[in-house]
Coordinates of C-alpha atoms and ligand atoms in Angstrom, one line a residue:
M1 CA 150.9 59.4 65.7
T2 CA 151.6 55.7 65.9
Y3 CA 151.6 53.4 69.0
P4 CA 154.8 52.5 70.8
K5 CA 156.7 49.4 69.5
Y6 CA 155.6 47.1 72.4
L7 CA 151.9 47.7 71.7
L8 CA 152.4 47.1 68.0
E9 CA 154.3 43.9 68.7
L10 CA 151.6 42.6 71.1
V11 CA 148.9 43.4 68.5
Q12 CA 150.9 41.6 65.7
T13 CA 151.4 38.6 68.0
T14 CA 147.7 38.3 68.7
Y15 CA 147.0 38.3 65.0
D16 CA 149.8 35.8 64.2
M17 CA 148.4 33.4 66.8
W18 CA 144.8 33.8 65.4
Q19 CA 146.1 33.0 62.0
K20 CA 147.8 29.9 63.3
G21 CA 144.4 28.7 64.6
W22 CA 145.5 28.9 68.2
D23 CA 143.1 31.5 69.4
E24 CA 139.5 30.7 68.3
Y25 CA 137.0 33.4 69.2
N26 CA 138.2 34.8 72.6
G27 CA 140.8 32.1 73.3
G28 CA 144.2 33.2 74.6
N29 CA 145.7 36.2 76.3
I30 CA 149.0 38.1 76.4
S31 CA 150.7 40.4 78.8
Y32 CA 153.9 42.5 78.5
R33 CA 155.8 44.1 81.4
L34 CA 156.8 47.6 80.5
K35 CA 160.4 48.9 80.8
K36 CA 161.2 51.9 83.0
D37 CA 161.7 54.3 80.1
E38 CA 158.4 53.1 78.5
I39 CA 156.5 53.9 81.8
E40 CA 158.1 57.3 81.9
K41 CA 157.1 58.0 78.3
L42 CA 153.5 56.7 78.7
S43 CA 151.6 60.0 78.2
E44 CA 154.0 61.1 75.5
D45 CA 153.7 57.8 73.7
F46 CA 149.9 57.6 73.8
S47 CA 149.0 61.3 73.4
G48 CA 147.5 61.7 69.9
T49 CA 146.5 58.1 69.7
S50 CA 143.0 56.6 70.3
Y51 CA 144.2 55.2 73.6
K52 CA 142.6 56.8 76.7
L53 CA 144.8 57.7 79.6
Y54 CA 143.2 58.1 83.0
D55 CA 143.9 60.8 85.6
K56 CA 141.8 59.0 88.1
P57 CA 142.5 55.3 87.5
Y58 CA 139.8 52.7 88.1
E59 CA 141.2 50.4 90.8
V60 CA 140.6 46.8 91.8
K61 CA 141.6 46.5 95.4
D62 CA 140.7 43.0 96.4
L63 CA 141.9 40.7 93.6
M64 CA 144.8 38.9 95.4
A65 CA 148.0 39.3 97.4
V66 CA 150.2 40.5 94.6
P67 CA 153.8 39.3 95.1
K68 CA 156.2 42.0 96.2
I69 CA 158.5 41.5 93.2
V70 CA 155.8 42.7 90.8
Q71 CA 154.1 45.4 92.9
G72 CA 154.4 48.7 91.0
E73 CA 155.1 47.0 87.7
Y74 CA 153.0 48.1 84.6
L75 CA 151.5 45.4 82.4
L76 CA 150.0 45.8 78.9
I77 CA 147.4 43.1 78.9
T78 CA 144.7 41.9 76.6
A79 CA 141.0 42.3 77.7
S80 CA 138.8 39.4 78.7
G81 CA 136.7 38.4 75.8
S82 CA 138.9 40.1 73.2
H83 CA 138.9 38.4 69.8
F84 CA 142.4 38.1 68.3
R85 CA 141.0 38.0 64.8
Y86 CA 139.8 41.5 65.3
L87 CA 142.0 43.0 68.1
K88 CA 144.3 44.7 65.6
E89 CA 141.4 46.9 64.4
Q90 CA 140.7 48.1 68.0
P91 CA 143.7 47.8 70.3
E92 CA 142.4 50.7 72.4
I93 CA 139.3 48.6 73.2
D94 CA 140.8 45.2 73.5
T95 CA 144.0 46.0 75.4
G96 CA 144.9 48.2 78.4
I97 CA 147.8 49.1 80.7
V98 CA 147.5 48.3 84.4
K99 CA 149.7 49.1 87.3
L100 CA 150.0 46.3 89.9
T101 CA 149.4 47.3 93.5
E102 CA 149.6 45.3 96.8
N103 CA 146.3 43.6 96.3
G104 CA 145.2 44.3 92.7
Y105 CA 145.7 46.8 90.0
Q106 CA 144.8 50.3 88.7
I107 CA 143.8 50.8 85.1
I108 CA 146.2 53.4 83.7
A109 CA 145.2 53.4 80.0
G110 CA 143.2 51.7 77.4
Y111 CA 140.1 49.5 77.6
N112 CA 138.3 52.5 76.1
T113 CA 134.8 51.0 76.3
G114 CA 135.2 49.6 79.8
K115 CA 136.5 46.0 79.2
R116 CA 138.7 44.5 81.9
P117 CA 141.9 42.4 81.9
T118 CA 141.8 38.7 80.9
S119 CA 140.1 36.2 83.2
E120 CA 143.6 34.6 83.4
I121 CA 145.0 37.7 85.3
F122 CA 146.0 35.6 88.3
M123 CA 148.1 33.4 86.0
H124 CA 149.7 36.5 84.3
I125 CA 150.5 38.2 87.6
L126 CA 152.0 35.1 89.2
S127 CA 153.8 34.0 86.1
H128 CA 155.5 37.4 85.8
A129 CA 156.5 37.1 89.5
A130 CA 157.9 33.6 89.0
R131 CA 159.9 34.4 86.0
L132 CA 161.1 37.8 87.2
S133 CA 162.5 36.0 90.2
Q134 CA 164.6 33.9 87.8
N135 CA 165.5 36.4 85.2
E136 CA 165.4 40.3 85.5
N137 CA 165.0 40.6 81.7
H138 CA 161.7 38.6 81.7
R139 CA 158.9 40.6 80.0
V140 CA 156.2 38.5 78.2
V141 CA 153.6 35.9 79.1
I142 CA 151.5 34.3 76.3
H143 CA 148.6 31.9 76.7
N144 CA 146.8 30.2 73.8
H145 CA 145.2 27.0 72.7
A146 CA 147.9 25.7 70.3
T147 CA 146.1 23.0 68.4
N148 CA 148.6 20.2 68.3
I149 CA 149.6 20.6 71.9
V150 CA 146.0 20.4 73.1
L151 CA 145.3 17.4 70.8
F152 CA 148.5 15.6 72.1
S153 CA 147.3 16.1 75.7
L154 CA 143.9 14.7 74.8
L155 CA 145.3 11.6 73.1
N156 CA 148.1 10.8 75.5
E157 CA 148.3 10.8 79.4
V158 CA 151.1 13.4 79.7
T159 CA 153.5 14.2 82.5
S160 CA 156.1 16.9 82.5
E161 CA 158.9 14.4 81.8
S162 CA 157.0 12.3 79.2
L163 CA 155.8 15.3 77.3
T164 CA 159.2 17.0 77.3
K165 CA 161.0 13.9 76.1
D166 CA 158.3 12.9 73.5
L167 CA 158.6 16.4 71.9
W168 CA 162.4 16.5 72.0
S169 CA 162.5 13.0 70.4
V170 CA 160.7 14.1 67.2
L171 CA 162.3 17.5 66.4
T172 CA 166.1 17.5 66.8
E173 CA 166.6 21.2 67.7
S174 CA 163.7 21.5 70.1
I175 CA 165.9 20.5 73.0
V176 CA 168.0 23.6 72.3
V177 CA 164.9 25.8 72.2
F178 CA 163.5 24.5 75.5
P179 CA 166.3 22.6 77.3
D180 CA 164.6 23.3 80.7
G181 CA 161.6 21.3 79.3
I182 CA 157.9 21.7 79.6
S183 CA 155.9 21.4 82.8
V184 CA 152.5 19.9 82.7
L185 CA 149.6 21.0 84.8
P186 CA 146.8 18.4 85.0
W187 CA 143.4 19.8 83.8
E188 CA 142.0 22.5 86.0
V189 CA 139.2 25.0 85.7
P190 CA 140.4 28.1 83.7
G191 CA 140.6 31.6 85.1
T192 CA 141.0 30.6 88.7
R193 CA 143.5 31.8 91.3
E194 CA 144.4 28.1 91.8
I195 CA 145.5 27.6 88.2
G196 CA 147.5 30.8 88.4
E197 CA 149.2 29.6 91.6
A198 CA 150.0 26.2 90.2
T199 CA 151.4 27.7 87.0
G200 CA 153.6 30.2 88.9
E201 CA 155.1 27.3 90.9
L202 CA 155.9 25.4 87.7
L203 CA 157.5 28.4 86.1
K204 CA 160.2 28.6 88.7
E205 CA 161.9 25.8 86.9
C206 CA 161.0 26.3 83.2
R207 CA 159.5 28.7 80.7
L208 CA 156.8 26.7 79.1
V209 CA 153.7 25.1 80.8
V210 CA 151.1 22.9 79.2
W211 CA 147.6 23.0 80.7
A212 CA 146.5 19.5 79.8
K213 CA 143.3 19.4 77.6
H214 CA 143.2 23.2 77.5
G215 CA 146.3 25.0 76.1
V216 CA 149.8 26.2 76.7
L217 CA 151.6 29.2 78.1
S218 CA 155.1 30.5 77.6
T219 CA 157.2 33.2 79.0
G220 CA 160.1 35.1 77.6
V221 CA 162.3 38.2 77.3
D222 CA 160.4 39.4 74.3
F223 CA 157.4 38.5 72.0
E224 CA 159.5 36.6 69.5
D225 CA 161.2 34.6 72.2
C226 CA 157.8 33.7 73.8
F227 CA 156.0 32.9 70.5
G228 CA 159.0 30.9 69.3
L229 CA 158.7 28.6 72.3
I230 CA 155.1 27.7 71.6
E231 CA 155.7 27.5 67.8
T232 CA 158.5 24.9 68.4
A233 CA 156.6 22.9 70.9
N234 CA 153.4 22.9 68.7
K235 CA 155.4 21.8 65.7
A236 CA 156.9 18.9 67.6
A237 CA 153.5 17.9 68.9
G238 CA 152.2 17.9 65.3
L239 CA 155.1 15.7 64.2
A240 CA 154.5 13.3 67.1
L241 CA 150.7 13.1 66.3
D242 CA 151.3 12.5 62.6
L243 CA 154.0 9.9 63.4
Q244 CA 151.6 8.0 65.7
R245 CA 148.8 8.2 63.2
I246 CA 150.8 7.2 60.1
S247 CA 152.7 4.3 61.8
G248 CA 149.8 3.2 63.9
K249 CA 152.3 2.6 66.7
P250 CA 153.0 4.3 70.0
L251 CA 155.4 7.2 69.6
K252 CA 158.4 5.4 71.3
E253 CA 158.1 2.4 68.9
N254 CA 159.0 4.6 66.0
N255 CA 162.4 5.7 64.7
V256 CA 162.6 8.7 67.1
L257 CA 165.7 10.2 68.7
S258 CA 167.1 8.2 71.7
D259 CA 168.3 9.8 75.0
D260 CA 171.9 9.3 73.7
D261 CA 171.0 11.2 70.5
L262 CA 169.6 14.0 72.7
R263 CA 172.6 14.0 74.9
A264 CA 174.9 14.3 71.8
V265 CA 172.9 17.4 70.7
C266 CA 173.2 18.9 74.1
S267 CA 176.9 18.5 74.3
A268 CA 177.5 19.8 70.8
L269 CA 175.3 22.8 71.3
K270 CA 176.3 23.4 74.9
V271 CA 172.9 23.1 76.7
Q272 CA 171.8 20.9 79.6
G273 CA 168.6 19.0 79.0
R274 CA 166.4 18.7 82.1
Y275 CA 165.5 15.1 82.2
L276 CA 168.6 13.6 80.7
Ligands
13P301 P1 139.9 35.6 78.3 O1 139.0 36.0 77.2 O2 139.3 36.1 79.6 O3 141.3 36.1 78.1 O4 140.0 34.0 78.4 C1 140.5 33.3 77.3 C2 141.1 32.0 77.7 O5 141.8 31.4 76.9 C3 141.0 31.5 79.1 O6 141.8 30.4 79.4
ZN302 ZN1 142.6 29.4 77.6

């Protein structure tokens, strides 16, 4: 018996991210919000697999005030300390399914050897809540350390507007992929409730957040949507870095797209760019 599609997709995504070099060692984490029919079929889907299902779920009761909009939701979420190079060999150890409660979660399945959800669980819960309030089809949150994005934020003083426009200006179609832009959170200590709360706030207005000098997180209706956002932003950050390096000039002094060029792309492709 094989795993359900959403687990296979999450596993594949973790490996793709590791291959890209975005998830060194235990870096990065992913969560997926299960659909109603997937929740109903949990026991059926996992019986005959290595995944443990728990009659008496382990419960964490004092994590945080979980927003109403996600209480009762089921998240498939990677374990803290999971290595994406190796996760595909042992998804029953490195992933699990939790049901969100009023103040924490119950472990419904997985984490066979006793691992626990990612240290960025606050961010995952609050990000799902923020995006779900904007789009009922929202499902996936990905965090990783996409190399070019991290490097760009180390080299340049970035704000939401400057980063968004810099990345749009070097890759013509990126404005179509993320017309609502990228929000930047100045550096904060990872894994805290504070970083989760700040991220949740930013995600009310866009789907992509850069944690300066740390990494990026994206949200989407499926894994491909979510991965594609980071892939595009990271490609643009790489172009911007190369352009600065090759020319020896600040990005804007190069032959990049102007605001008028970007407006023309928006009008042809029927999107509204955030800072234009
Ligand atoms: P976890 O191993 O707890 O998921 O942490 C990885 C990470 O990237 C924290 O920001
Ligand atoms: Zn991280």
